[in-house]
PDB file of C-alpha atoms and ligand atoms in Angstrom:
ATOM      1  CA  UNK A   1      -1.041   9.011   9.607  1.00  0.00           C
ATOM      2  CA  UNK A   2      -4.931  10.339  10.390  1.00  0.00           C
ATOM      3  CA  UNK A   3      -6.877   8.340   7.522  1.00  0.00           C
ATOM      4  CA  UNK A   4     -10.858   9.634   7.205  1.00  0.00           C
ATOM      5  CA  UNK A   5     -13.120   7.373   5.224  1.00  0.00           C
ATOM      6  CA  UNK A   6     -16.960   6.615   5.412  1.00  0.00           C
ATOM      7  CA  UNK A   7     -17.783   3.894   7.950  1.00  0.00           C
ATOM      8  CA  UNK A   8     -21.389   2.254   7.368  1.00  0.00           C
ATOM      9  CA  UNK A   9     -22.217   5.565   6.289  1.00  0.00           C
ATOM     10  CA  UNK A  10     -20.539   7.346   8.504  1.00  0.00           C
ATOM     11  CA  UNK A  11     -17.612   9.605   8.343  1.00  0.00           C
ATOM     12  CA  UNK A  12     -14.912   8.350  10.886  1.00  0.00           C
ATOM     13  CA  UNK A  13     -10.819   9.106  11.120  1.00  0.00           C
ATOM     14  CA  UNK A  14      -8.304   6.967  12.462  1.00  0.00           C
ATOM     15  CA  UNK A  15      -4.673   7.762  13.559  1.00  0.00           C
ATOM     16  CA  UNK A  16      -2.690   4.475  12.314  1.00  0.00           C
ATOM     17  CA  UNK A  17       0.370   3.277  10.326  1.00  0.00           C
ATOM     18  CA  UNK A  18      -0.571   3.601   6.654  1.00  0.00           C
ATOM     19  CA  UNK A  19       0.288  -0.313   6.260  1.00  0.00           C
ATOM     20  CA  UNK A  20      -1.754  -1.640   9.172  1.00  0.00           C
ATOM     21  CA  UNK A  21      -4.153  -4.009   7.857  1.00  0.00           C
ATOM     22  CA  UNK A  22      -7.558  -2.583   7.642  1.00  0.00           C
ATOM     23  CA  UNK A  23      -9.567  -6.098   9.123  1.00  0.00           C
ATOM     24  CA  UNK A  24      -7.619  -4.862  12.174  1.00  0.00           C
ATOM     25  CA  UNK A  25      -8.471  -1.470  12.548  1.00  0.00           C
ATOM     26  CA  UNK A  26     -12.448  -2.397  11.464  1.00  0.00           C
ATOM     27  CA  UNK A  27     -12.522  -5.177  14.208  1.00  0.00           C
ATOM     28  CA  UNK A  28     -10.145  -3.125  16.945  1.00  0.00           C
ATOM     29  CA  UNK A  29     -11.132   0.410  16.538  1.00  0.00           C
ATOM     30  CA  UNK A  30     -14.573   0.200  15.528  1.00  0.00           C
ATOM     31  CA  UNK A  31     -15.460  -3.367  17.209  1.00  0.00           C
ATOM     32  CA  UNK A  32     -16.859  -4.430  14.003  1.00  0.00           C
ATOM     33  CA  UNK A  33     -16.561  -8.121  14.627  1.00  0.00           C
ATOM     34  CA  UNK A  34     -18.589  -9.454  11.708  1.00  0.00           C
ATOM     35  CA  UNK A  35     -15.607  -8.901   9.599  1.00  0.00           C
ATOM     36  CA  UNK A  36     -13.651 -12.547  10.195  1.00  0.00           C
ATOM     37  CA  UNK A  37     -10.252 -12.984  10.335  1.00  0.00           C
ATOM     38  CA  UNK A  38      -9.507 -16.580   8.747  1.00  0.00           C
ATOM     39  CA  UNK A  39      -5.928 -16.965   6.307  1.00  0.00           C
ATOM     40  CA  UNK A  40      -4.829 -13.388   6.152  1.00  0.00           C
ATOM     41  CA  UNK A  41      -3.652 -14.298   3.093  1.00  0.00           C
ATOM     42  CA  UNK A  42      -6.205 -13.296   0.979  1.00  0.00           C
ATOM     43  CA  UNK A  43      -7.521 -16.693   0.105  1.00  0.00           C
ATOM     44  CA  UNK A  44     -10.629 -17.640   2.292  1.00  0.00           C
ATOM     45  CA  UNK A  45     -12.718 -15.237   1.964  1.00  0.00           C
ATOM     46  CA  UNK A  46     -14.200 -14.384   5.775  1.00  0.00           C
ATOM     47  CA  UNK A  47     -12.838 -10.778   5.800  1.00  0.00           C
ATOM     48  CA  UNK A  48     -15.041  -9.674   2.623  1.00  0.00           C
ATOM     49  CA  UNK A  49     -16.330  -5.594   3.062  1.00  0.00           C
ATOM     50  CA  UNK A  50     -17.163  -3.213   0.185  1.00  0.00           C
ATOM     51  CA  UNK A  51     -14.306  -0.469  -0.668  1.00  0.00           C
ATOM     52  CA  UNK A  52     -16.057   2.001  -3.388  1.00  0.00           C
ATOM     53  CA  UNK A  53     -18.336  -1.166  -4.152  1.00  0.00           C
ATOM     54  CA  UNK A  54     -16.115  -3.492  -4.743  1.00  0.00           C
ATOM     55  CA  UNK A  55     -15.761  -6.554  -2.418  1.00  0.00           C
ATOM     56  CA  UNK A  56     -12.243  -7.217  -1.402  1.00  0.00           C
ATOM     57  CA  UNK A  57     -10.653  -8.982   1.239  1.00  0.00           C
ATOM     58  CA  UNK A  58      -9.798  -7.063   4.397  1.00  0.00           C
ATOM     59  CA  UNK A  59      -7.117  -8.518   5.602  1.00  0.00           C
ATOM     60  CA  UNK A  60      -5.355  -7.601   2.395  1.00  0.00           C
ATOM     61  CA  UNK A  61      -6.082  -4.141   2.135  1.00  0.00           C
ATOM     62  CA  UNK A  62      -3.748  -1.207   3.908  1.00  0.00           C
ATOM     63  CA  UNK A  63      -5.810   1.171   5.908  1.00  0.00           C
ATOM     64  CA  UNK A  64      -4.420   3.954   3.614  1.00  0.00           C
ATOM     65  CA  UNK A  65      -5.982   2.506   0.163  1.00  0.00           C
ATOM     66  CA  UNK A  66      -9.468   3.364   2.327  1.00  0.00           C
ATOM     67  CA  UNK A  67      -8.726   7.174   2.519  1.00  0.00           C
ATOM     68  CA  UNK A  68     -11.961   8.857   1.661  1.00  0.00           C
ATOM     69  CA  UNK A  69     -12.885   5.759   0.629  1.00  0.00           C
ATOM     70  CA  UNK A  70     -17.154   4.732   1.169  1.00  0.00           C
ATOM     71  CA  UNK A  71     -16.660   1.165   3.422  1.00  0.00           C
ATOM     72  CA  UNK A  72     -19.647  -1.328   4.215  1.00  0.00           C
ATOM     73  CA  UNK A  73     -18.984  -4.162   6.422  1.00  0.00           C
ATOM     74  CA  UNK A  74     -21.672  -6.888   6.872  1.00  0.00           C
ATOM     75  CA  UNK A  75     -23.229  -4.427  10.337  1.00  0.00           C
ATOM     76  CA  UNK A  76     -24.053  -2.072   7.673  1.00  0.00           C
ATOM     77  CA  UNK A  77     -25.673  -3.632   5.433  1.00  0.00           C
ATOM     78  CA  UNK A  78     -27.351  -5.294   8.027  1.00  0.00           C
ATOM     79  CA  UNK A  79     -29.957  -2.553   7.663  1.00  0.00           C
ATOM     80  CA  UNK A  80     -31.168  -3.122   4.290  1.00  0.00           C
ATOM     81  CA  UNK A  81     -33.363  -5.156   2.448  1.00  0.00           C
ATOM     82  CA  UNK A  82     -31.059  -6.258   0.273  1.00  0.00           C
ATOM     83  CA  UNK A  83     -29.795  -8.035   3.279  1.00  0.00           C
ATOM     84  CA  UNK A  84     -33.509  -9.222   4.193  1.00  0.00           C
ATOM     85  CA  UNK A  85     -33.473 -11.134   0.950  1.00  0.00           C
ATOM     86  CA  UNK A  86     -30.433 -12.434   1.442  1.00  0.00           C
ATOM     87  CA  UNK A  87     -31.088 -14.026   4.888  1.00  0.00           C
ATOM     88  CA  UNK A  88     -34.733 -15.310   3.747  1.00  0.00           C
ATOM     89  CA  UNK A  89     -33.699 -16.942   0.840  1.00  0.00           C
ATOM     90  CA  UNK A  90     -30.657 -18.774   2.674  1.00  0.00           C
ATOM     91  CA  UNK A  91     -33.376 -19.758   5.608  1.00  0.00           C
ATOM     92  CA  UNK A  92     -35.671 -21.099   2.498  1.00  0.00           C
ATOM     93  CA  UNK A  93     -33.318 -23.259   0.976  1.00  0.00           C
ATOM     94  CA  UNK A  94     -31.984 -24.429   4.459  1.00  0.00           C
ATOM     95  CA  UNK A  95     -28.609 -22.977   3.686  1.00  0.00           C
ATOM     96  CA  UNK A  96     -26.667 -22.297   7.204  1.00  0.00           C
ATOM     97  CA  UNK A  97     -23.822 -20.437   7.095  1.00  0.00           C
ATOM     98  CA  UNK A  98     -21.757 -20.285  10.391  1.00  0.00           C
ATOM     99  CA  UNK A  99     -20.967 -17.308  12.603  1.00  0.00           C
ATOM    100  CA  UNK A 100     -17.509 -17.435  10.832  1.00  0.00           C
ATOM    101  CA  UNK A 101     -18.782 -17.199   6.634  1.00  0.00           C
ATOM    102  CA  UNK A 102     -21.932 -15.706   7.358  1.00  0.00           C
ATOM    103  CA  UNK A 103     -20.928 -12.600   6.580  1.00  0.00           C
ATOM    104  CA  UNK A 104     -18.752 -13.001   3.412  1.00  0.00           C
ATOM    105  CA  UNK A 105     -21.849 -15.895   2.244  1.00  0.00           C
ATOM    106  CA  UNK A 106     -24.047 -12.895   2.587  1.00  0.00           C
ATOM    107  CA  UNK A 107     -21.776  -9.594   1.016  1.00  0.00           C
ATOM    108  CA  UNK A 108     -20.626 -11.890  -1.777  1.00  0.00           C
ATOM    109  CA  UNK A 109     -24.551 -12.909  -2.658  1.00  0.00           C
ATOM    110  CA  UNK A 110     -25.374  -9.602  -2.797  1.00  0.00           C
ATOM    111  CA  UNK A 111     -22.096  -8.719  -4.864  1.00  0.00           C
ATOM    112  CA  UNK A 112     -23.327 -11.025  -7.412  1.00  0.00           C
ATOM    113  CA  UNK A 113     -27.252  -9.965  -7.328  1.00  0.00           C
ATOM    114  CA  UNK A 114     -25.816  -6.306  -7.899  1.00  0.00           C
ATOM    115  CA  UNK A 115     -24.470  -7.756 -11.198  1.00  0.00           C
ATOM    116  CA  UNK A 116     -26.594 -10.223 -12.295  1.00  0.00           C
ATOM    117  CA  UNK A 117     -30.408 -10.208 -10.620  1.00  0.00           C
ATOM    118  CA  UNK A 118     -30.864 -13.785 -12.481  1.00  0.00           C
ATOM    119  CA  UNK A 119     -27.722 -16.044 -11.972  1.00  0.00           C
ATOM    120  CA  UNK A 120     -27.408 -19.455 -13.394  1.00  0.00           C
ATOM    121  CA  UNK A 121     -25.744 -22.664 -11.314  1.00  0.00           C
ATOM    122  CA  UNK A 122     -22.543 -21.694 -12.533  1.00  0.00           C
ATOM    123  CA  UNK A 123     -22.448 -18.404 -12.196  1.00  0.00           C
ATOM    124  CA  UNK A 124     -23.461 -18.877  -8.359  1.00  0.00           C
ATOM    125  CA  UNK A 125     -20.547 -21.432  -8.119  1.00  0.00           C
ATOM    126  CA  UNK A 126     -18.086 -19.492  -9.402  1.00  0.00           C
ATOM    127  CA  UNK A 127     -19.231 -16.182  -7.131  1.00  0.00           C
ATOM    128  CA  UNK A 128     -18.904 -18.467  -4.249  1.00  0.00           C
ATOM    129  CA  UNK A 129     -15.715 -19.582  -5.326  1.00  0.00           C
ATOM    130  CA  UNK A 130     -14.005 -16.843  -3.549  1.00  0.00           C
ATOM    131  CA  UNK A 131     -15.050 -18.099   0.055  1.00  0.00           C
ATOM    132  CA  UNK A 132     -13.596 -21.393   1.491  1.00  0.00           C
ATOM    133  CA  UNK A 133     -16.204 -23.618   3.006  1.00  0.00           C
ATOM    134  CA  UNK A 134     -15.580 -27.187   3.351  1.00  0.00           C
ATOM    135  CA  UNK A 135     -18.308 -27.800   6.244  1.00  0.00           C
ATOM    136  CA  UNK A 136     -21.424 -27.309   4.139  1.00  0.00           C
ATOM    137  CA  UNK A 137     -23.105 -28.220   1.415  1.00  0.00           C
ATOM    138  CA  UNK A 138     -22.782 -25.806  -1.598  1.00  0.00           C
ATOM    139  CA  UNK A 139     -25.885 -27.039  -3.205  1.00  0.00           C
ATOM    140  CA  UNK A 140     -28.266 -25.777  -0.449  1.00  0.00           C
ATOM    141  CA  UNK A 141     -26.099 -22.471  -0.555  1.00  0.00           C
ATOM    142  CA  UNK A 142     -26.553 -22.232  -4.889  1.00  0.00           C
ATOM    143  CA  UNK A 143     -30.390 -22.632  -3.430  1.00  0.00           C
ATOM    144  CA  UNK A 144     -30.227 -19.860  -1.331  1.00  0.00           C
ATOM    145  CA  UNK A 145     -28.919 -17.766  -3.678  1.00  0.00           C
ATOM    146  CA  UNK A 146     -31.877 -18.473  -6.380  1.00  0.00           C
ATOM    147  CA  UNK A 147     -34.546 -17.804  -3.348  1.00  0.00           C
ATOM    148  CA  UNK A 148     -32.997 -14.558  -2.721  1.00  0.00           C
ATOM    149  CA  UNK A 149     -32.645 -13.561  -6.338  1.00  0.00           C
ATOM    150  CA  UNK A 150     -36.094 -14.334  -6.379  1.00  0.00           C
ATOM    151  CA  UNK A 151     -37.166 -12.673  -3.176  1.00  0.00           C
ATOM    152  CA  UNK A 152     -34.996  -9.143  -4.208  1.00  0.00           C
ATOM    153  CA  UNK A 153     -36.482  -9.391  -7.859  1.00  0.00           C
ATOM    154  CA  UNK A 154     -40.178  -9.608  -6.486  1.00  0.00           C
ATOM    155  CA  UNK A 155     -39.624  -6.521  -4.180  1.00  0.00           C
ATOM    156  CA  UNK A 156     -37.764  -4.811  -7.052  1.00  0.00           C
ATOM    157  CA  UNK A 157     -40.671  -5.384  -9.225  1.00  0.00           C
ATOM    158  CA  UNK A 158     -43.072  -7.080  -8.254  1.00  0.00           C
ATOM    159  CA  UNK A 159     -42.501 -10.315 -10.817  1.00  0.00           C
ATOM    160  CA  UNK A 160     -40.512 -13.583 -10.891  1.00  0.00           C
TER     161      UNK A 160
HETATM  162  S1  FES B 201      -8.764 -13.560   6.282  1.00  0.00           S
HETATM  163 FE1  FES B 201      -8.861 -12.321   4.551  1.00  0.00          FE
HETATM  164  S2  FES B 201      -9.083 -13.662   2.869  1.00  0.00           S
HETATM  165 FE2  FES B 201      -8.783 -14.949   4.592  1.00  0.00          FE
HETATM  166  S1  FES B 202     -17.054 -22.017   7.043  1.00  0.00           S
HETATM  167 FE1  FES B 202     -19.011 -21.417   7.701  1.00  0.00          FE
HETATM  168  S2  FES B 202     -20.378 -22.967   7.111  1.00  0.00           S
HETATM  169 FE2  FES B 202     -18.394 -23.556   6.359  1.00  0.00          FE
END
């Protein structure tokens, strides 16, 4: 089956088995490595990309459900300064992700910020909820999420 979607903004077609599982085909056929493959069971979290703005787990999704679907893995939004925030604020509060959760850390911050530009303790806790992470400390990530809140609100408008 030839499946076309947007890529990171671009428009790309692949010839695959409907069912294959799409963290494959982003991290075989497009070398997007940033896109982790942990449980494959739709429970940890590392696979996180955007389908149509909505953050679901890779490793769960069939490349067909992406048909002319709009995808953004953590390369793409790499480029913006949403991401910029993201990254300073984590490097503020000393929060460290690893090469492994970086990426999910990162797309699920900036899932929440969409939502909520002001997010209480709990309301970071439970975002981060999704992603299993038993080698750092959550308080230094709930940090990192406040700084970069912050840092997007000030370049949004200027205020804090
Ligand atoms: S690898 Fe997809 S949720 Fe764990
Ligand atoms: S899994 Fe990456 S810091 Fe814990």
């Amino acid at each position: 089956m030839k499946i076309s979607f947007t890529l990171n903004g671009k428009e790309v077609t692949v010839e695959s088995p409907p069912y294959a599982r799409f963290i494959h085909i982003l991290r075989e056929r497009f070398g997007l490595l940033g896109t982790k493959e942990g449980c494959l069971q739709g429970k940890c979290g590392f696979c996180f990309i955007f389908l149509n703005a909505e953050l679901v787990p890779a490793c769960m999704l069939p490349v067909f459900s992406a048909f002319r679907g709009n995808v953004t893995t953590i390369e793409g939004f790499r480029s913006t300064p949403e991401f910029s925030d993201i990254e300073k604020g984590f490097l503020q509060a000393g929060a460290n992700p690893c090469g492994f959760c970086s990426s999910a850390k990162i797309l699920t911050t900036h899932k929440l910020l969409e939502e909520n530009p002001s997010p209480s303790e709990a309301q970071i806790r439970k975002a981060l909820s999704g992603i299993i992470c038993r080698c750092t400390s959550y308080s230094c990530l709930v940090e990192g999420v406040k700084a970069a809140a912050l840092n997007r609100r000030q370049r949004d408008h200027g205020s804090r």
